Amino acid sequence: MTSYQFFSDVCQLKNPELLQELVKETEVRYIKKGDFLVRAGEPQPDICFLAEGLLRGFFLDANGKDVTDCFAFQCGTAAMAFCPSGAENISPMNIELLEDGLFFCVPISLLPELQAKYPEVTQFYNRILIAALNEHWRMKQVLHQYTAMQRYQWFLEAYPGLVDRVSSKHIASFLGMSPVTLSRLRRTMREQQA
């Protein structure tokens, strides 16, 4: 897939002049499994859109424990952490590749210029922000209102097939439980299905 096809077909951007500018400014990056798209504390100079692969966002809690915040595997996902205002795009979290990935990366510094020239960019950016807000709000509800079993069942439905691609440790962390609890839930589900 070319960057033109990606922004046109996946991102649904239609203005030919905008597409040409994006193609000119886009860097295609291939990142290997185990490598980082960005590390916490580093500047995040680009908006990187996932075309292929699987990644997870994580941070370290007050005790230095690795906490998985999100997974991304859908083509078109903006793979970047939210940077607080005035933070000069310093990433508050790590983004690690769990499978080899292909990204289309656009400099964040280009965004104000594109927004001024093309209203479509602001609409697209707003769609990304709203999707991220909805996803994180849903996750907050799941973590605080569901039992451990309900959280795991939700994960299986919301992230089909991911259970076979991601380590149990990362899934347990994402769902706010210990790996032992997750193992126990899986055993209970197997026994119920037998």
PDB file of C-alpha atoms in Angstrom, residues 3-179:
ATOM      1  CA  SER A   3       0.996   6.460   1.368  1.00  0.00           C
ATOM      2  CA  TYR A   4      -1.449   7.971  -1.164  1.00  0.00           C
ATOM      3  CA  GLN A   5      -3.673   4.880  -0.962  1.00  0.00           C
ATOM      4  CA  PHE A   6      -3.415   4.840   2.815  1.00  0.00           C
ATOM      5  CA  PHE A   7      -4.510   8.462   3.312  1.00  0.00           C
ATOM      6  CA  SER A   8      -7.155   8.248   0.587  1.00  0.00           C
ATOM      7  CA  ASP A   9      -8.667   4.802   1.227  1.00  0.00           C
ATOM      8  CA  VAL A  10      -8.035   4.179   4.933  1.00  0.00           C
ATOM      9  CA  CYS A  11      -8.142   7.736   6.313  1.00  0.00           C
ATOM     10  CA  GLN A  12     -10.834   8.822   3.829  1.00  0.00           C
ATOM     11  CA  LEU A  13      -9.090  12.084   2.906  1.00  0.00           C
ATOM     12  CA  LYS A  14     -10.284  13.207  -0.522  1.00  0.00           C
ATOM     13  CA  ASN A  15      -8.725  16.570  -1.418  1.00  0.00           C
ATOM     14  CA  PRO A  16      -6.099  15.843  -4.135  1.00  0.00           C
ATOM     15  CA  GLU A  17      -3.895  18.797  -3.120  1.00  0.00           C
ATOM     16  CA  LEU A  18      -3.902  17.677   0.518  1.00  0.00           C
ATOM     17  CA  LEU A  19      -3.084  14.112  -0.503  1.00  0.00           C
ATOM     18  CA  GLN A  20      -0.134  15.310  -2.602  1.00  0.00           C
ATOM     19  CA  GLU A  21       1.232  17.353   0.317  1.00  0.00           C
ATOM     20  CA  LEU A  22       0.860  14.406   2.675  1.00  0.00           C
ATOM     21  CA  VAL A  23       2.604  12.047   0.256  1.00  0.00           C
ATOM     22  CA  LYS A  24       5.488  14.508  -0.075  1.00  0.00           C
ATOM     23  CA  GLU A  25       5.902  14.858   3.719  1.00  0.00           C
ATOM     24  CA  THR A  26       5.218  11.261   4.783  1.00  0.00           C
ATOM     25  CA  GLU A  27       8.005   8.956   5.874  1.00  0.00           C
ATOM     26  CA  VAL A  28       7.335   5.230   5.593  1.00  0.00           C
ATOM     27  CA  ARG A  29       8.829   3.327   8.541  1.00  0.00           C
ATOM     28  CA  TYR A  30       9.253  -0.385   9.076  1.00  0.00           C
ATOM     29  CA  ILE A  31       9.769  -1.211  12.745  1.00  0.00           C
ATOM     30  CA  LYS A  32      10.726  -4.656  13.996  1.00  0.00           C
ATOM     31  CA  LYS A  33       9.045  -6.611  16.762  1.00  0.00           C
ATOM     32  CA  GLY A  34      10.542  -5.621  20.122  1.00  0.00           C
ATOM     33  CA  ASP A  35      11.603  -2.162  18.961  1.00  0.00           C
ATOM     34  CA  PHE A  36       9.989   1.061  20.165  1.00  0.00           C
ATOM     35  CA  LEU A  37       8.116   3.619  18.126  1.00  0.00           C
ATOM     36  CA  VAL A  38       8.739   6.052  20.990  1.00  0.00           C
ATOM     37  CA  ARG A  39       9.976   5.813  24.580  1.00  0.00           C
ATOM     38  CA  ALA A  40       8.625   7.707  27.574  1.00  0.00           C
ATOM     39  CA  GLY A  41      10.443  11.004  28.002  1.00  0.00           C
ATOM     40  CA  GLU A  42      11.429  11.243  24.325  1.00  0.00           C
ATOM     41  CA  PRO A  43      10.038  13.825  21.920  1.00  0.00           C
ATOM     42  CA  GLN A  44       7.268  12.608  19.640  1.00  0.00           C
ATOM     43  CA  PRO A  45       7.938  14.585  16.449  1.00  0.00           C
ATOM     44  CA  ASP A  46       5.554  12.649  14.192  1.00  0.00           C
ATOM     45  CA  ILE A  47       2.032  11.346  14.036  1.00  0.00           C
ATOM     46  CA  CYS A  48       2.561   7.723  13.005  1.00  0.00           C
ATOM     47  CA  PHE A  49      -0.338   5.844  11.483  1.00  0.00           C
ATOM     48  CA  LEU A  50      -0.314   2.073  11.791  1.00  0.00           C
ATOM     49  CA  ALA A  51      -0.718   0.265   8.473  1.00  0.00           C
ATOM     50  CA  GLU A  52       0.354  -3.227   9.583  1.00  0.00           C
ATOM     51  CA  GLY A  53       1.458  -4.838  12.829  1.00  0.00           C
ATOM     52  CA  LEU A  54       0.616  -4.875  16.502  1.00  0.00           C
ATOM     53  CA  LEU A  55       1.789  -2.521  19.233  1.00  0.00           C
ATOM     54  CA  ARG A  56       1.151  -1.780  22.851  1.00  0.00           C
ATOM     55  CA  GLY A  57       1.403   1.422  24.814  1.00  0.00           C
ATOM     56  CA  PHE A  58       2.690   1.127  28.371  1.00  0.00           C
ATOM     57  CA  PHE A  59       4.096   3.155  31.231  1.00  0.00           C
ATOM     58  CA  LEU A  60       5.756   2.417  34.551  1.00  0.00           C
ATOM     59  CA  ASP A  61       3.739   2.974  37.710  1.00  0.00           C
ATOM     60  CA  ALA A  62       5.099   4.491  40.966  1.00  0.00           C
ATOM     61  CA  ASN A  63       6.683   1.136  41.864  1.00  0.00           C
ATOM     62  CA  GLY A  64       8.351   0.709  38.470  1.00  0.00           C
ATOM     63  CA  LYS A  65       5.818  -1.921  37.374  1.00  0.00           C
ATOM     64  CA  ASP A  66       5.075  -2.156  33.640  1.00  0.00           C
ATOM     65  CA  VAL A  67       1.386  -1.248  33.035  1.00  0.00           C
ATOM     66  CA  THR A  68      -0.137  -1.885  29.603  1.00  0.00           C
ATOM     67  CA  ASP A  69      -2.393   1.030  28.660  1.00  0.00           C
ATOM     68  CA  CYS A  70      -3.493   0.066  25.146  1.00  0.00           C
ATOM     69  CA  PHE A  71      -3.081  -2.210  22.151  1.00  0.00           C
ATOM     70  CA  ALA A  72      -3.314  -1.176  18.505  1.00  0.00           C
ATOM     71  CA  PHE A  73      -3.583  -3.466  15.521  1.00  0.00           C
ATOM     72  CA  GLN A  74      -6.180  -1.851  13.259  1.00  0.00           C
ATOM     73  CA  CYS A  75      -4.987  -0.261  10.048  1.00  0.00           C
ATOM     74  CA  GLY A  76      -5.326   3.518  10.320  1.00  0.00           C
ATOM     75  CA  THR A  77      -4.808   3.830  14.073  1.00  0.00           C
ATOM     76  CA  ALA A  78      -2.821   6.915  15.098  1.00  0.00           C
ATOM     77  CA  ALA A  79       0.024   5.408  17.127  1.00  0.00           C
ATOM     78  CA  MET A  80       0.986   8.162  19.521  1.00  0.00           C
ATOM     79  CA  ALA A  81       0.599   9.054  23.161  1.00  0.00           C
ATOM     80  CA  PHE A  82      -1.339  12.085  24.305  1.00  0.00           C
ATOM     81  CA  CYS A  83       1.109  14.848  25.194  1.00  0.00           C
ATOM     82  CA  PRO A  84      -0.068  17.374  27.783  1.00  0.00           C
ATOM     83  CA  SER A  85      -0.225  20.992  26.635  1.00  0.00           C
ATOM     84  CA  GLY A  86       3.165  22.673  26.785  1.00  0.00           C
ATOM     85  CA  ALA A  87       5.007  19.352  26.948  1.00  0.00           C
ATOM     86  CA  GLU A  88       6.696  19.964  23.572  1.00  0.00           C
ATOM     87  CA  ASN A  89       5.420  16.592  22.363  1.00  0.00           C
ATOM     88  CA  ILE A  90       7.329  14.627  25.019  1.00  0.00           C
ATOM     89  CA  SER A  91       5.810  11.164  25.192  1.00  0.00           C
ATOM     90  CA  PRO A  92       4.522  10.147  28.633  1.00  0.00           C
ATOM     91  CA  MET A  93       4.493   6.486  27.605  1.00  0.00           C
ATOM     92  CA  ASN A  94       6.351   3.824  25.665  1.00  0.00           C
ATOM     93  CA  ILE A  95       5.028   2.397  22.420  1.00  0.00           C
ATOM     94  CA  GLU A  96       6.495  -1.035  21.715  1.00  0.00           C
ATOM     95  CA  LEU A  97       6.017  -3.248  18.668  1.00  0.00           C
ATOM     96  CA  LEU A  98       4.697  -6.728  19.505  1.00  0.00           C
ATOM     97  CA  GLU A  99       4.862  -7.695  15.815  1.00  0.00           C
ATOM     98  CA  ASP A 100       6.753  -6.169  12.895  1.00  0.00           C
ATOM     99  CA  GLY A 101       5.012  -2.950  11.862  1.00  0.00           C
ATOM    100  CA  LEU A 102       4.576  -0.607   8.916  1.00  0.00           C
ATOM    101  CA  PHE A 103       3.830   3.055   9.641  1.00  0.00           C
ATOM    102  CA  PHE A 104       3.106   6.205   7.657  1.00  0.00           C
ATOM    103  CA  CYS A 105       4.578   9.090   9.679  1.00  0.00           C
ATOM    104  CA  VAL A 106       3.762  12.781   9.230  1.00  0.00           C
ATOM    105  CA  PRO A 107       5.604  15.566  11.130  1.00  0.00           C
ATOM    106  CA  ILE A 108       3.432  17.047  13.881  1.00  0.00           C
ATOM    107  CA  SER A 109       4.924  20.461  13.031  1.00  0.00           C
ATOM    108  CA  LEU A 110       3.115  20.279   9.678  1.00  0.00           C
ATOM    109  CA  LEU A 111      -0.317  19.948  11.310  1.00  0.00           C
ATOM    110  CA  PRO A 112      -1.115  23.676  11.954  1.00  0.00           C
ATOM    111  CA  GLU A 113      -0.230  24.581   8.357  1.00  0.00           C
ATOM    112  CA  LEU A 114      -2.361  21.765   6.944  1.00  0.00           C
ATOM    113  CA  GLN A 115      -5.274  22.653   9.241  1.00  0.00           C
ATOM    114  CA  ALA A 116      -5.139  26.281   8.068  1.00  0.00           C
ATOM    115  CA  LYS A 117      -5.191  25.255   4.399  1.00  0.00           C
ATOM    116  CA  TYR A 118      -7.547  22.276   4.510  1.00  0.00           C
ATOM    117  CA  PRO A 119     -10.607  22.123   6.812  1.00  0.00           C
ATOM    118  CA  GLU A 120     -10.685  18.388   6.080  1.00  0.00           C
ATOM    119  CA  VAL A 121      -7.532  17.973   8.212  1.00  0.00           C
ATOM    120  CA  THR A 122      -9.220  19.457  11.277  1.00  0.00           C
ATOM    121  CA  GLN A 123     -12.221  17.171  10.751  1.00  0.00           C
ATOM    122  CA  PHE A 124      -9.903  14.157  10.412  1.00  0.00           C
ATOM    123  CA  TYR A 125      -7.893  15.162  13.496  1.00  0.00           C
ATOM    124  CA  ASN A 126     -11.122  15.569  15.478  1.00  0.00           C
ATOM    125  CA  ARG A 127     -12.250  12.073  14.423  1.00  0.00           C
ATOM    126  CA  ILE A 128      -8.945  10.669  15.727  1.00  0.00           C
ATOM    127  CA  LEU A 129      -9.291  12.510  19.043  1.00  0.00           C
ATOM    128  CA  ILE A 130     -12.916  11.473  19.512  1.00  0.00           C
ATOM    129  CA  ALA A 131     -12.104   7.822  18.750  1.00  0.00           C
ATOM    130  CA  ALA A 132      -9.227   7.884  21.262  1.00  0.00           C
ATOM    131  CA  LEU A 133     -11.403   9.553  23.907  1.00  0.00           C
ATOM    132  CA  ASN A 134     -14.191   7.004  23.399  1.00  0.00           C
ATOM    133  CA  GLU A 135     -11.749   4.094  23.582  1.00  0.00           C
ATOM    134  CA  HIS A 136     -10.095   5.316  26.775  1.00  0.00           C
ATOM    135  CA  TRP A 137     -13.426   6.185  28.396  1.00  0.00           C
ATOM    136  CA  ARG A 138     -14.748   2.694  27.571  1.00  0.00           C
ATOM    137  CA  MET A 139     -11.607   1.146  29.068  1.00  0.00           C
ATOM    138  CA  LYS A 140     -12.056   3.169  32.248  1.00  0.00           C
ATOM    139  CA  GLN A 141     -15.644   1.915  32.569  1.00  0.00           C
ATOM    140  CA  VAL A 142     -14.571  -1.703  31.983  1.00  0.00           C
ATOM    141  CA  LEU A 143     -11.787  -1.525  34.568  1.00  0.00           C
ATOM    142  CA  HIS A 144     -13.977   0.005  37.267  1.00  0.00           C
ATOM    143  CA  GLN A 145     -17.426  -1.474  36.643  1.00  0.00           C
ATOM    144  CA  TYR A 146     -16.763  -5.045  35.499  1.00  0.00           C
ATOM    145  CA  THR A 147     -15.729  -8.107  37.437  1.00  0.00           C
ATOM    146  CA  ALA A 148     -12.469  -9.797  36.447  1.00  0.00           C
ATOM    147  CA  MET A 149     -14.383 -12.404  34.403  1.00  0.00           C
ATOM    148  CA  GLN A 150     -16.454  -9.713  32.669  1.00  0.00           C
ATOM    149  CA  ARG A 151     -13.273  -7.765  31.820  1.00  0.00           C
ATOM    150  CA  TYR A 152     -11.714 -10.838  30.236  1.00  0.00           C
ATOM    151  CA  GLN A 153     -14.887 -11.649  28.279  1.00  0.00           C
ATOM    152  CA  TRP A 154     -15.041  -8.031  27.104  1.00  0.00           C
ATOM    153  CA  PHE A 155     -11.405  -8.261  25.971  1.00  0.00           C
ATOM    154  CA  LEU A 156     -12.141 -11.397  23.920  1.00  0.00           C
ATOM    155  CA  GLU A 157     -15.037  -9.626  22.181  1.00  0.00           C
ATOM    156  CA  ALA A 158     -13.441  -6.189  21.767  1.00  0.00           C
ATOM    157  CA  TYR A 159     -10.055  -7.508  20.597  1.00  0.00           C
ATOM    158  CA  PRO A 160     -10.842 -10.628  18.548  1.00  0.00           C
ATOM    159  CA  GLY A 161      -7.853 -12.910  18.022  1.00  0.00           C
ATOM    160  CA  LEU A 162      -5.523 -10.779  20.132  1.00  0.00           C
ATOM    161  CA  VAL A 163      -5.466 -13.354  22.920  1.00  0.00           C
ATOM    162  CA  ASP A 164      -3.352 -15.571  20.621  1.00  0.00           C
ATOM    163  CA  ARG A 165      -0.972 -12.741  19.634  1.00  0.00           C
ATOM    164  CA  VAL A 166      -0.236 -11.047  22.972  1.00  0.00           C
ATOM    165  CA  SER A 167       1.398 -12.452  26.103  1.00  0.00           C
ATOM    166  CA  SER A 168      -0.818 -13.246  29.078  1.00  0.00           C
ATOM    167  CA  LYS A 169       1.285 -10.873  31.173  1.00  0.00           C
ATOM    168  CA  HIS A 170       0.380  -7.910  28.922  1.00  0.00           C
ATOM    169  CA  ILE A 171      -3.298  -8.882  28.739  1.00  0.00           C
ATOM    170  CA  ALA A 172      -3.497  -9.211  32.537  1.00  0.00           C
ATOM    171  CA  SER A 173      -1.835  -5.822  32.993  1.00  0.00           C
ATOM    172  CA  PHE A 174      -4.219  -4.227  30.470  1.00  0.00           C
ATOM    173  CA  LEU A 175      -7.212  -5.687  32.307  1.00  0.00           C
ATOM    174  CA  GLY A 176      -5.992  -4.633  35.752  1.00  0.00           C
ATOM    175  CA  MET A 177      -5.395  -8.098  37.155  1.00  0.00           C
ATOM    176  CA  SER A 178      -2.497 -10.397  37.961  1.00  0.00           C
ATOM    177  CA  PRO A 179      -1.350 -13.095  35.522  1.00  0.00           C
TER     178      PRO A 179
END
